[in-house]
PDB file of C-alpha atoms in Angstrom:
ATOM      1  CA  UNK A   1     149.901 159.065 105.532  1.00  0.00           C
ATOM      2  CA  UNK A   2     146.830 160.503 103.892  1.00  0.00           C
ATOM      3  CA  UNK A   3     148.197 159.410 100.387  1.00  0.00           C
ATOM      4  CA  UNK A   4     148.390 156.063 101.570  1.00  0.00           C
ATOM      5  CA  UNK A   5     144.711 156.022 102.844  1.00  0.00           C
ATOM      6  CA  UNK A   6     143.285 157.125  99.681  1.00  0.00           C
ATOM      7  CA  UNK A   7     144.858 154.744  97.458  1.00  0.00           C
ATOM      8  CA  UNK A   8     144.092 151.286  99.631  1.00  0.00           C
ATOM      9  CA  UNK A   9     144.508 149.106  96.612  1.00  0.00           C
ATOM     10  CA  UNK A  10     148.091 149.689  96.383  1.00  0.00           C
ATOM     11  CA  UNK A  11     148.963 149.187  99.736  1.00  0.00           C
ATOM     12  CA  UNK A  12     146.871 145.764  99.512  1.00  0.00           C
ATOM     13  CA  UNK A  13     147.913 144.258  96.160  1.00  0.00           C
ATOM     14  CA  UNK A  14     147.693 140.351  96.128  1.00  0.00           C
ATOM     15  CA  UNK A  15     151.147 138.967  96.751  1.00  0.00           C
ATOM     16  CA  UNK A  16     152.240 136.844  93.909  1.00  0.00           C
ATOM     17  CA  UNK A  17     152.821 134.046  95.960  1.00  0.00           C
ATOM     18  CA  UNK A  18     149.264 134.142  97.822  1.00  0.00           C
ATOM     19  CA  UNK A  19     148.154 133.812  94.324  1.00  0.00           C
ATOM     20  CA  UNK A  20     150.145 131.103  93.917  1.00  0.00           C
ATOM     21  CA  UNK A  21     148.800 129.267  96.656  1.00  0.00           C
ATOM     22  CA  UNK A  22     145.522 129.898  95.844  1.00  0.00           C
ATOM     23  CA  UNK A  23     145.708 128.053  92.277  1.00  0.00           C
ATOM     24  CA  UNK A  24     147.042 125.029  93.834  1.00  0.00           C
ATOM     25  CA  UNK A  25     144.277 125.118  96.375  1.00  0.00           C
ATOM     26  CA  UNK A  26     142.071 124.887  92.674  1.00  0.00           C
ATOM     27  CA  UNK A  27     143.576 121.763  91.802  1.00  0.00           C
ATOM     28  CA  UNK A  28     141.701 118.375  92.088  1.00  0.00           C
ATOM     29  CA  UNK A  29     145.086 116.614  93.384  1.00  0.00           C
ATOM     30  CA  UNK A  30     145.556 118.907  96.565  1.00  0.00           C
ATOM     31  CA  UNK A  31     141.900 119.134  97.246  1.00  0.00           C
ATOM     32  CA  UNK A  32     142.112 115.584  96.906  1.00  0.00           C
ATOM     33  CA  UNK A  33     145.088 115.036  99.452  1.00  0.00           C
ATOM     34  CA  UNK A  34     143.517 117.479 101.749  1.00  0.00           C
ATOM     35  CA  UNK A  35     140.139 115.080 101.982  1.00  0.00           C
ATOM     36  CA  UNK A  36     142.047 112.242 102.028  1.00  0.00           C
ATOM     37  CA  UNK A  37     142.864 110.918 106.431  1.00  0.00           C
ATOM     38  CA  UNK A  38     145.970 110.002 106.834  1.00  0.00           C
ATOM     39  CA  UNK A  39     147.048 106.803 107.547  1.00  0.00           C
ATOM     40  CA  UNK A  40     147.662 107.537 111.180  1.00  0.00           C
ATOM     41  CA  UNK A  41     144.088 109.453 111.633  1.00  0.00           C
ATOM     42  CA  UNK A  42     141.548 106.359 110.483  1.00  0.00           C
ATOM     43  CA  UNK A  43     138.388 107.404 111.147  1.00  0.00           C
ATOM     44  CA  UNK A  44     136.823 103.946 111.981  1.00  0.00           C
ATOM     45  CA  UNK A  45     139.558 102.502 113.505  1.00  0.00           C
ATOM     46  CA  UNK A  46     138.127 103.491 117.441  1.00  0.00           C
ATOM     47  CA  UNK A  47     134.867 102.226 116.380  1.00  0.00           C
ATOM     48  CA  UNK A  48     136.746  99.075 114.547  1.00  0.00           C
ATOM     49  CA  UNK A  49     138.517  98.155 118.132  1.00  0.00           C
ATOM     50  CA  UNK A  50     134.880  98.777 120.077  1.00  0.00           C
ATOM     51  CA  UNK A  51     133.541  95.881 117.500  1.00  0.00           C
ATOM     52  CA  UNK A  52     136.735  93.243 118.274  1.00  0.00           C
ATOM     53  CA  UNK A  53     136.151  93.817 121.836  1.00  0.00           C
ATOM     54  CA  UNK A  54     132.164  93.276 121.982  1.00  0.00           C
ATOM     55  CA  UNK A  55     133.303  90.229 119.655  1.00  0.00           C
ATOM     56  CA  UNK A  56     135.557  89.268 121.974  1.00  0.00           C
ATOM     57  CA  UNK A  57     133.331  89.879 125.230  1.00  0.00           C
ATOM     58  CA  UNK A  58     130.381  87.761 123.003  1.00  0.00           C
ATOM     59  CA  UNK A  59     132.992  85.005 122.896  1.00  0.00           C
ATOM     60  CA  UNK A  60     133.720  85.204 126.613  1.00  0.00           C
ATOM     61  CA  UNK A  61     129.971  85.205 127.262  1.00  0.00           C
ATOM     62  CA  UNK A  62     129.074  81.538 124.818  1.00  0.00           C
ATOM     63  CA  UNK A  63     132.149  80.206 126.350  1.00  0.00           C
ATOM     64  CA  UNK A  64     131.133  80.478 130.296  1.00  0.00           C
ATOM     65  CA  UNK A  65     128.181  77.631 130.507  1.00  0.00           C
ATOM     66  CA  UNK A  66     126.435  79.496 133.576  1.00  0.00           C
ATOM     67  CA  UNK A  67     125.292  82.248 131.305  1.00  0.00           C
ATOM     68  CA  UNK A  68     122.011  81.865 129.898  1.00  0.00           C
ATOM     69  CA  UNK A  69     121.130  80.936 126.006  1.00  0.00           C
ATOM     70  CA  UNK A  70     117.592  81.701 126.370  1.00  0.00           C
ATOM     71  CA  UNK A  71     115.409  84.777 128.071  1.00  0.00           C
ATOM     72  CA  UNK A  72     113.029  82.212 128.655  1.00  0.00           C
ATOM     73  CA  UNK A  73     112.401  82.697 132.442  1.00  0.00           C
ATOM     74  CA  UNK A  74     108.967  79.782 132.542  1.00  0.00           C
ATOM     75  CA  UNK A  75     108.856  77.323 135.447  1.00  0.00           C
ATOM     76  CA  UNK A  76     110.427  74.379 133.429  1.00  0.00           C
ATOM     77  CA  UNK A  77     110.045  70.480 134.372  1.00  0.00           C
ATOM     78  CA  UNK A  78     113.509  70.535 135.515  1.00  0.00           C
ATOM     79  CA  UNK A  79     114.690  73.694 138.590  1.00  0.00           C
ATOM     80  CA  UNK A  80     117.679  73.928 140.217  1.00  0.00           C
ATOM     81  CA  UNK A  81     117.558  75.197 144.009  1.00  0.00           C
ATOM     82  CA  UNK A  82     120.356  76.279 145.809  1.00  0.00           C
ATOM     83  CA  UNK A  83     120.050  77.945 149.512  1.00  0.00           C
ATOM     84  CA  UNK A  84     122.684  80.228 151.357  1.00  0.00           C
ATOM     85  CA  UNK A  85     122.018  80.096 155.230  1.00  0.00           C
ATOM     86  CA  UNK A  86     122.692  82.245 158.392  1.00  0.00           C
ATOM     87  CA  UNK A  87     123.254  81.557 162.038  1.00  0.00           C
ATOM     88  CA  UNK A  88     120.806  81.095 164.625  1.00  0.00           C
ATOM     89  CA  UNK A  89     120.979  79.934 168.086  1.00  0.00           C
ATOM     90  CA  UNK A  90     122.804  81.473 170.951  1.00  0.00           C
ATOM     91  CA  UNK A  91     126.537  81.081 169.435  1.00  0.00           C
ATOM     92  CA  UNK A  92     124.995  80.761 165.965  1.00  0.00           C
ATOM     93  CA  UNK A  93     126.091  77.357 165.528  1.00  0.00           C
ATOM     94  CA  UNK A  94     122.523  76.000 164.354  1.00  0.00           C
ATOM     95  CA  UNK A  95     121.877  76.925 160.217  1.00  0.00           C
ATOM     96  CA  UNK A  96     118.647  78.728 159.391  1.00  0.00           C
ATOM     97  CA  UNK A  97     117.452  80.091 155.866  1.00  0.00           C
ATOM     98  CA  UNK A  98     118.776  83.089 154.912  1.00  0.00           C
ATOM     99  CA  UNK A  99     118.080  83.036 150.961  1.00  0.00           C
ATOM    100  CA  UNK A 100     116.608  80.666 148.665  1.00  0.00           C
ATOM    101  CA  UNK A 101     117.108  80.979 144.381  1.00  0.00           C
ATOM    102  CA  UNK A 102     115.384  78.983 141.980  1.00  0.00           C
ATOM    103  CA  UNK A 103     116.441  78.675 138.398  1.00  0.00           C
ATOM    104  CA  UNK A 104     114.613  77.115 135.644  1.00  0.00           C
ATOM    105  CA  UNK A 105     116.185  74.917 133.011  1.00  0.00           C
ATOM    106  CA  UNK A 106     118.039  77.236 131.129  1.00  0.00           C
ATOM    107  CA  UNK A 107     119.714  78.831 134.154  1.00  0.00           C
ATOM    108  CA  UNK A 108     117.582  81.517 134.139  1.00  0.00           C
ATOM    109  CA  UNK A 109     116.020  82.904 137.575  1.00  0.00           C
ATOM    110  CA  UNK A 110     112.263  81.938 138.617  1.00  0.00           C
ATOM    111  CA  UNK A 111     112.494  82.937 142.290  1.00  0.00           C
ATOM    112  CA  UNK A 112     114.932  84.266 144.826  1.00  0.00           C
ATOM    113  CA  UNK A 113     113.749  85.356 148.031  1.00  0.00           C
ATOM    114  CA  UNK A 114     116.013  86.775 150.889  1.00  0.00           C
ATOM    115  CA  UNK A 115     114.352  84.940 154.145  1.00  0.00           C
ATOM    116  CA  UNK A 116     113.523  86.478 157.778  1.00  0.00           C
ATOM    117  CA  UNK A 117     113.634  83.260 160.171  1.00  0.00           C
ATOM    118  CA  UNK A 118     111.903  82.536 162.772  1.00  0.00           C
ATOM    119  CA  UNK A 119     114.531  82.720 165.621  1.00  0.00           C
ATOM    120  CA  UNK A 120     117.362  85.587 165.732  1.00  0.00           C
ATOM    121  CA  UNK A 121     119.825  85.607 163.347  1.00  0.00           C
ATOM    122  CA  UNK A 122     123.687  85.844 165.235  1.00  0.00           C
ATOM    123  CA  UNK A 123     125.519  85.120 162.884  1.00  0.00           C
ATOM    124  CA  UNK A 124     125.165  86.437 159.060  1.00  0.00           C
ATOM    125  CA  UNK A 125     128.104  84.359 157.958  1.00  0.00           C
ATOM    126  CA  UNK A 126     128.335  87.160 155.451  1.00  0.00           C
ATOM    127  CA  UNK A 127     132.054  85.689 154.048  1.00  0.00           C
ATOM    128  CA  UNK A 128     130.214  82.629 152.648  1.00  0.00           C
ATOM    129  CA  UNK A 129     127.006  83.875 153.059  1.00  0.00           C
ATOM    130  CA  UNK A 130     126.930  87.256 151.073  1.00  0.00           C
ATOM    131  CA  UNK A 131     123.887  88.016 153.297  1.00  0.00           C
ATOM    132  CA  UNK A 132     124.091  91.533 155.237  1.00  0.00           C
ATOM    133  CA  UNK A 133     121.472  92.825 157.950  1.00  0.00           C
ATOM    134  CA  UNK A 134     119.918  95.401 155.380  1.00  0.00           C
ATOM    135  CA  UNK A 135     119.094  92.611 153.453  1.00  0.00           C
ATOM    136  CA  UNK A 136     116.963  90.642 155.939  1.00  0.00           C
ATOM    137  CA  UNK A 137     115.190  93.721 156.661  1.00  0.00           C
ATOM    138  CA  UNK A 138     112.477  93.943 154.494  1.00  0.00           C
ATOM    139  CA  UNK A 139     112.759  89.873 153.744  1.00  0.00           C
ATOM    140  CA  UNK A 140     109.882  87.302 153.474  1.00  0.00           C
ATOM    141  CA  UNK A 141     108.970  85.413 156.567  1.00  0.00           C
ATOM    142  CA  UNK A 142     110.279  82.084 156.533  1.00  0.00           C
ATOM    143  CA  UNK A 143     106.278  80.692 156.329  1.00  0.00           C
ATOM    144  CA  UNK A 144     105.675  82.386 153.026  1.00  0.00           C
ATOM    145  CA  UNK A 145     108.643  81.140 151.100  1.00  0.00           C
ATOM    146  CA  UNK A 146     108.129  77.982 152.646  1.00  0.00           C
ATOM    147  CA  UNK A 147     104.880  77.473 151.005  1.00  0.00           C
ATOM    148  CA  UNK A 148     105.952  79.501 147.554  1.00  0.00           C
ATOM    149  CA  UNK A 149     108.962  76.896 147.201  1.00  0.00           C
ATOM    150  CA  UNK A 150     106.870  73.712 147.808  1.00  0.00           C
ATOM    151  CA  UNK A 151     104.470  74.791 145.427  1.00  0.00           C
ATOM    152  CA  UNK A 152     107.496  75.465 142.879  1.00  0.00           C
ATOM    153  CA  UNK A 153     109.127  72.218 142.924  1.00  0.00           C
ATOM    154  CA  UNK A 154     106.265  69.759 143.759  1.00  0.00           C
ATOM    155  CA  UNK A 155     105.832  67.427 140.908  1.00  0.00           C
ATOM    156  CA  UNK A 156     108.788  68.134 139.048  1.00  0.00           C
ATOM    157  CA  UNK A 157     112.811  67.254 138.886  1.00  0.00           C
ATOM    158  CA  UNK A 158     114.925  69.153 141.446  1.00  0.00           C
ATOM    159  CA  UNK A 159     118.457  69.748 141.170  1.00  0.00           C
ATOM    160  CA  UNK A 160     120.972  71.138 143.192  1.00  0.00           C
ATOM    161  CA  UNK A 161     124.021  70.193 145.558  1.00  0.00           C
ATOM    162  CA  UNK A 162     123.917  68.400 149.041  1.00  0.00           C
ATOM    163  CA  UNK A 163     120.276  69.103 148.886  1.00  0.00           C
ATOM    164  CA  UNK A 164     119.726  67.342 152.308  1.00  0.00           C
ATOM    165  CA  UNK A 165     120.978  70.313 153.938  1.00  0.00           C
ATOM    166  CA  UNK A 166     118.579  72.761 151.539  1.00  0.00           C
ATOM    167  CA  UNK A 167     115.454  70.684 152.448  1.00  0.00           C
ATOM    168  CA  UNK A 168     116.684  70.736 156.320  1.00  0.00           C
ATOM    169  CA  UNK A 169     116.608  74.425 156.226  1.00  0.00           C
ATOM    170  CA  UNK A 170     113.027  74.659 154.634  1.00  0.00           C
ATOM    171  CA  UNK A 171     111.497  72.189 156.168  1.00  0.00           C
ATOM    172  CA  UNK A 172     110.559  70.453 153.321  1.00  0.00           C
ATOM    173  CA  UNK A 173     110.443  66.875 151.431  1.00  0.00           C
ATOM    174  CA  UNK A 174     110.806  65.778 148.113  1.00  0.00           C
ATOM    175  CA  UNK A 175     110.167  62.626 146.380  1.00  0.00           C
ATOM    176  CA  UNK A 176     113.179  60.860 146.027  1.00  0.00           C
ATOM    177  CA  UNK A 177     112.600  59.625 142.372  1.00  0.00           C
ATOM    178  CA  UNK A 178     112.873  63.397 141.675  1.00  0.00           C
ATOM    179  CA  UNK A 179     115.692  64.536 143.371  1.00  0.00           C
ATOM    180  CA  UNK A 180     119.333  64.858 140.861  1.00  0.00           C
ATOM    181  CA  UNK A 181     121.705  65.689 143.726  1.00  0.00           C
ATOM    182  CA  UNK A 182     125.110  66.588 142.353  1.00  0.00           C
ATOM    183  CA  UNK A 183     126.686  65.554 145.312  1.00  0.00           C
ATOM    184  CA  UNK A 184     125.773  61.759 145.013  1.00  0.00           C
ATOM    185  CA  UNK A 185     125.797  61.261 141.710  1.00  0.00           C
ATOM    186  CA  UNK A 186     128.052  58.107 141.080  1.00  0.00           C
ATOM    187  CA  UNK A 187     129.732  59.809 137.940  1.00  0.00           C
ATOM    188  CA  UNK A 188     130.614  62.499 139.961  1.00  0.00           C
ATOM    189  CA  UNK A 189     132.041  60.941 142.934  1.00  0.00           C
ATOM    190  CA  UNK A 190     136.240  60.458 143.776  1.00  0.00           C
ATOM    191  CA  UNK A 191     136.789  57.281 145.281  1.00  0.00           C
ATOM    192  CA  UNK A 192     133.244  57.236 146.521  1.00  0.00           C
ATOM    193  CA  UNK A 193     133.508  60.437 147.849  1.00  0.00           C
ATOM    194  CA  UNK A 194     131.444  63.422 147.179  1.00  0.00           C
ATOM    195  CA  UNK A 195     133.339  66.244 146.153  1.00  0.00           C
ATOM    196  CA  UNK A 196     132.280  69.856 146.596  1.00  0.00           C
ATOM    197  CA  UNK A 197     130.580  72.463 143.716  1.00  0.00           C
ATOM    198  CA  UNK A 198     133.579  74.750 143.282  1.00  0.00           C
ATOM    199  CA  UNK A 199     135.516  71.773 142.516  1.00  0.00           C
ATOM    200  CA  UNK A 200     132.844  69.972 140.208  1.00  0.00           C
ATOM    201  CA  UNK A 201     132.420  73.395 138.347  1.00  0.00           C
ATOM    202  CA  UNK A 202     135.742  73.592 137.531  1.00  0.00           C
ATOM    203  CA  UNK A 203     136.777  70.037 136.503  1.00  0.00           C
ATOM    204  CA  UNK A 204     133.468  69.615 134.749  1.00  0.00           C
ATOM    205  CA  UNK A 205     132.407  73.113 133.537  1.00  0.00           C
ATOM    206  CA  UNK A 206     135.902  74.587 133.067  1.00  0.00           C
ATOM    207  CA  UNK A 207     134.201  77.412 135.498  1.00  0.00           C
ATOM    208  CA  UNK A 208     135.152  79.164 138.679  1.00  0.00           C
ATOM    209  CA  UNK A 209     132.599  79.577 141.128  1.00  0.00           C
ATOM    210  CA  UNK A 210     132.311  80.557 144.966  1.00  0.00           C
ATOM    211  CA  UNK A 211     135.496  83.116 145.070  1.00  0.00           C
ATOM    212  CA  UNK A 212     134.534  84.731 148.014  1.00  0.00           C
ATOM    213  CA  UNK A 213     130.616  85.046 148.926  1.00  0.00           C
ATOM    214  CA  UNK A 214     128.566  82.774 147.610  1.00  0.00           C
ATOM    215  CA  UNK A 215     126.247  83.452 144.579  1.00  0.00           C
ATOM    216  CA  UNK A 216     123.386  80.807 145.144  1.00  0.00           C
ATOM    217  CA  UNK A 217     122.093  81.593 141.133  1.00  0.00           C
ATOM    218  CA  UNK A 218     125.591  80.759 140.127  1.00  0.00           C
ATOM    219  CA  UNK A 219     125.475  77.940 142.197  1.00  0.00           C
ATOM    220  CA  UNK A 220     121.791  76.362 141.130  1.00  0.00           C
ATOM    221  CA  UNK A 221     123.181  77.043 137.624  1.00  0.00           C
ATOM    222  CA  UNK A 222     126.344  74.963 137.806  1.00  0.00           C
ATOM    223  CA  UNK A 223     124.279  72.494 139.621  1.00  0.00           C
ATOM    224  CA  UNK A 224     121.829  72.460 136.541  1.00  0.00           C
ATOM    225  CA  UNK A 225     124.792  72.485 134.440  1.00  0.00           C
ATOM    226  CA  UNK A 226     126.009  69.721 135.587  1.00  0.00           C
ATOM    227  CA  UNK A 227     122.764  67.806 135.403  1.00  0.00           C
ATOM    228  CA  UNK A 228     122.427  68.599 131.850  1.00  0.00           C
ATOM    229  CA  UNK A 229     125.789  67.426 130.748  1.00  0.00           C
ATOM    230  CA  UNK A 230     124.995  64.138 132.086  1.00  0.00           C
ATOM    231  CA  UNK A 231     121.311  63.925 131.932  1.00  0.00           C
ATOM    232  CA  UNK A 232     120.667  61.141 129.383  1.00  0.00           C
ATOM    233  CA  UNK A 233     122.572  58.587 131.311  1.00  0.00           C
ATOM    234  CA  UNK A 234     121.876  60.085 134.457  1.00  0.00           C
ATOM    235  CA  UNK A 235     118.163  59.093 133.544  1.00  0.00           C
ATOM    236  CA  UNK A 236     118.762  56.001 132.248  1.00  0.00           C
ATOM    237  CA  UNK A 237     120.736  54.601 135.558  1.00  0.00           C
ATOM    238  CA  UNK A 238     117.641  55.908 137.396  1.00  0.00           C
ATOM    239  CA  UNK A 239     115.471  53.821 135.234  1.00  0.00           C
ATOM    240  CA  UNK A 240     117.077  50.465 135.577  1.00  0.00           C
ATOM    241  CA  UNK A 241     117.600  51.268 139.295  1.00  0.00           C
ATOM    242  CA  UNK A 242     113.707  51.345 139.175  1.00  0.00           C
ATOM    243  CA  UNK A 243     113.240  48.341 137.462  1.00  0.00           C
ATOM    244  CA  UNK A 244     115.495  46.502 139.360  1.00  0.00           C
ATOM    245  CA  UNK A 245     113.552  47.218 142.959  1.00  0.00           C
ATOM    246  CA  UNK A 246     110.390  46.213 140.698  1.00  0.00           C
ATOM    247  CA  UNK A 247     111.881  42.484 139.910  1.00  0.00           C
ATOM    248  CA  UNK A 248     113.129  42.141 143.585  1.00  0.00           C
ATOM    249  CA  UNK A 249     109.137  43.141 144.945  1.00  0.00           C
ATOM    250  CA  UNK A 250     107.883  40.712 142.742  1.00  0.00           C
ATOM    251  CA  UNK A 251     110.408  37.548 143.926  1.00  0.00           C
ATOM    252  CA  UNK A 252     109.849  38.575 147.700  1.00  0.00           C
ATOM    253  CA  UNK A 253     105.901  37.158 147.898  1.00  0.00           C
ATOM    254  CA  UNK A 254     107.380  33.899 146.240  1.00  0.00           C
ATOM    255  CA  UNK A 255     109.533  33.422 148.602  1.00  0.00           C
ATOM    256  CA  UNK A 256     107.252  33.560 151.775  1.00  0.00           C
ATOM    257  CA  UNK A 257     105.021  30.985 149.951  1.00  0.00           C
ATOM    258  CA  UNK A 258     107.644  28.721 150.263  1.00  0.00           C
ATOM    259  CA  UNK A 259     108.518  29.282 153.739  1.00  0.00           C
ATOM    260  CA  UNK A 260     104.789  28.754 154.448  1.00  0.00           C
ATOM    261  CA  UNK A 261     104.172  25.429 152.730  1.00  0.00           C
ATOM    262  CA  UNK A 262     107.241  23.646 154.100  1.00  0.00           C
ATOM    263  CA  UNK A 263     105.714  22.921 157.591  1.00  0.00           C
ATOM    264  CA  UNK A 264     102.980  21.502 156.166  1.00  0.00           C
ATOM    265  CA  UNK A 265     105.190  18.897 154.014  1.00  0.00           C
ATOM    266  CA  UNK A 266     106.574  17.845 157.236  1.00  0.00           C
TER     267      UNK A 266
END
């Protein structure tokens, strides 16, 4: 035992085929194979499928028209309004404000307000709605957003869908030259019928909307959607329709001159 201890090198003499081993481990081929991934082991390829999805998600995003294309967020010549509503009233059969969005031209947001009205809200109609107590808690009374809305849309286009029932909740008016309700326009309509958003979005916009609550800034975006795609004649039959009432003011003073001067022949 004590021979073996004073001659170490003996007992740990390099094995031939360690040395072996260790020349190959020299050689510019093995070093090479041993940087080399394998073709199972790519080391982009997690980071490759990341980039096909965000390309794919980018695609998703151009090809749904209620997305934005612009971060402009200005108060544009042309809004859309939509409103969502809650129930008032002893049964809560009566509609009251409940929320009110604004969105500029390019679908982006300009104001959206959750509203406190003036009489006690029943029902929340939260299934349509979307609107839940917590969020009428710390609302803006009905006054305020009153007067912030008029002063939004007076003076320029307003779009939206069955807008009679919008303005009935604010208790507002809008000139009627300015008004591009979805709901009546004659392109839109099915037999003369009006037809509802959901169903407009979809035909039109090849977009599903209203699934379950309500979003009113998806909603005032389809509506300004839909305006868009058929603004320029959409304009122009507003146009004639002007000029037409123009020619049949100017023929009506005409024809009481005649009526006037035919007792006098007789």
């Amino acid at each position: 035992m004590a021979g073996q201890l004073k001659n170490p090198k003996k007992q740990f003499q390099l094995n031939p085929n360690w040395a072996q081993l260790r020349e190959q481990l020299k050689s510019n081929d093995f070093q090479k194979q041993l940087s080399k991934p394998s073709e199972t082991e790519k080391p982009n390829s997690i980071l490759g499928k990341r980039k096909s999805r965000s390309s794919d998600d980018a695609g998703d995003a151009r090809s749904n028209p209620l997305i934005p294309t612009s971060s402009d967020s200005s108060v544009t010549d042309v809004i859309a309004m939509d409103c969502e509503m809650v129930g008032v009233s002893s049964v809560g059969n009566r509609s009251a404000l409940g929320r009110v969005t604004l969105v500029n031209q390019w679908g982006n947001v300009i104001y959206d307000e959750y509203v406190r009205p003036v009489e006690r809200v029943v029902d929340f109609r939260t299934k349509i709605s979307g609107i839940r107590p917590q969020h009428l808690k710390k609302a803006k009374d009905f006054r305020v957003v009153q007067k912030e809305v008029a002063e939004l849309i007076k003076g320029r286009i307003l779009v939206g869908h069955a807008l009679r029932n919008d303005f009935k909740a604010l208790l507002l008016g809008h000139q009627k030259q300015d008004i591009r309700d979805t709901s009546g326009y004659q392109h839109f309509l099915r037999e003369g019928r009006s037809r509802s958003l959901r169903n407009l979005a979809t035909e039109v916009l090849g977009v599903e909307i209203q699934n379950g609550e309500h979003c009113p800034i998806e909603d005032a975006r389809a509506a300004m959607m839909l305006y868009l795609k058929h603004r320029k004649e959409w304009e122009k039959s507003i146009k004639d329709f002007a000029r037409l009432k123009e020619k049949q003011k100017k023929r009506k003073p005409k024809k009481k001159n005649r009526s006037m001067r035919r007792p006098a022949s007789e």
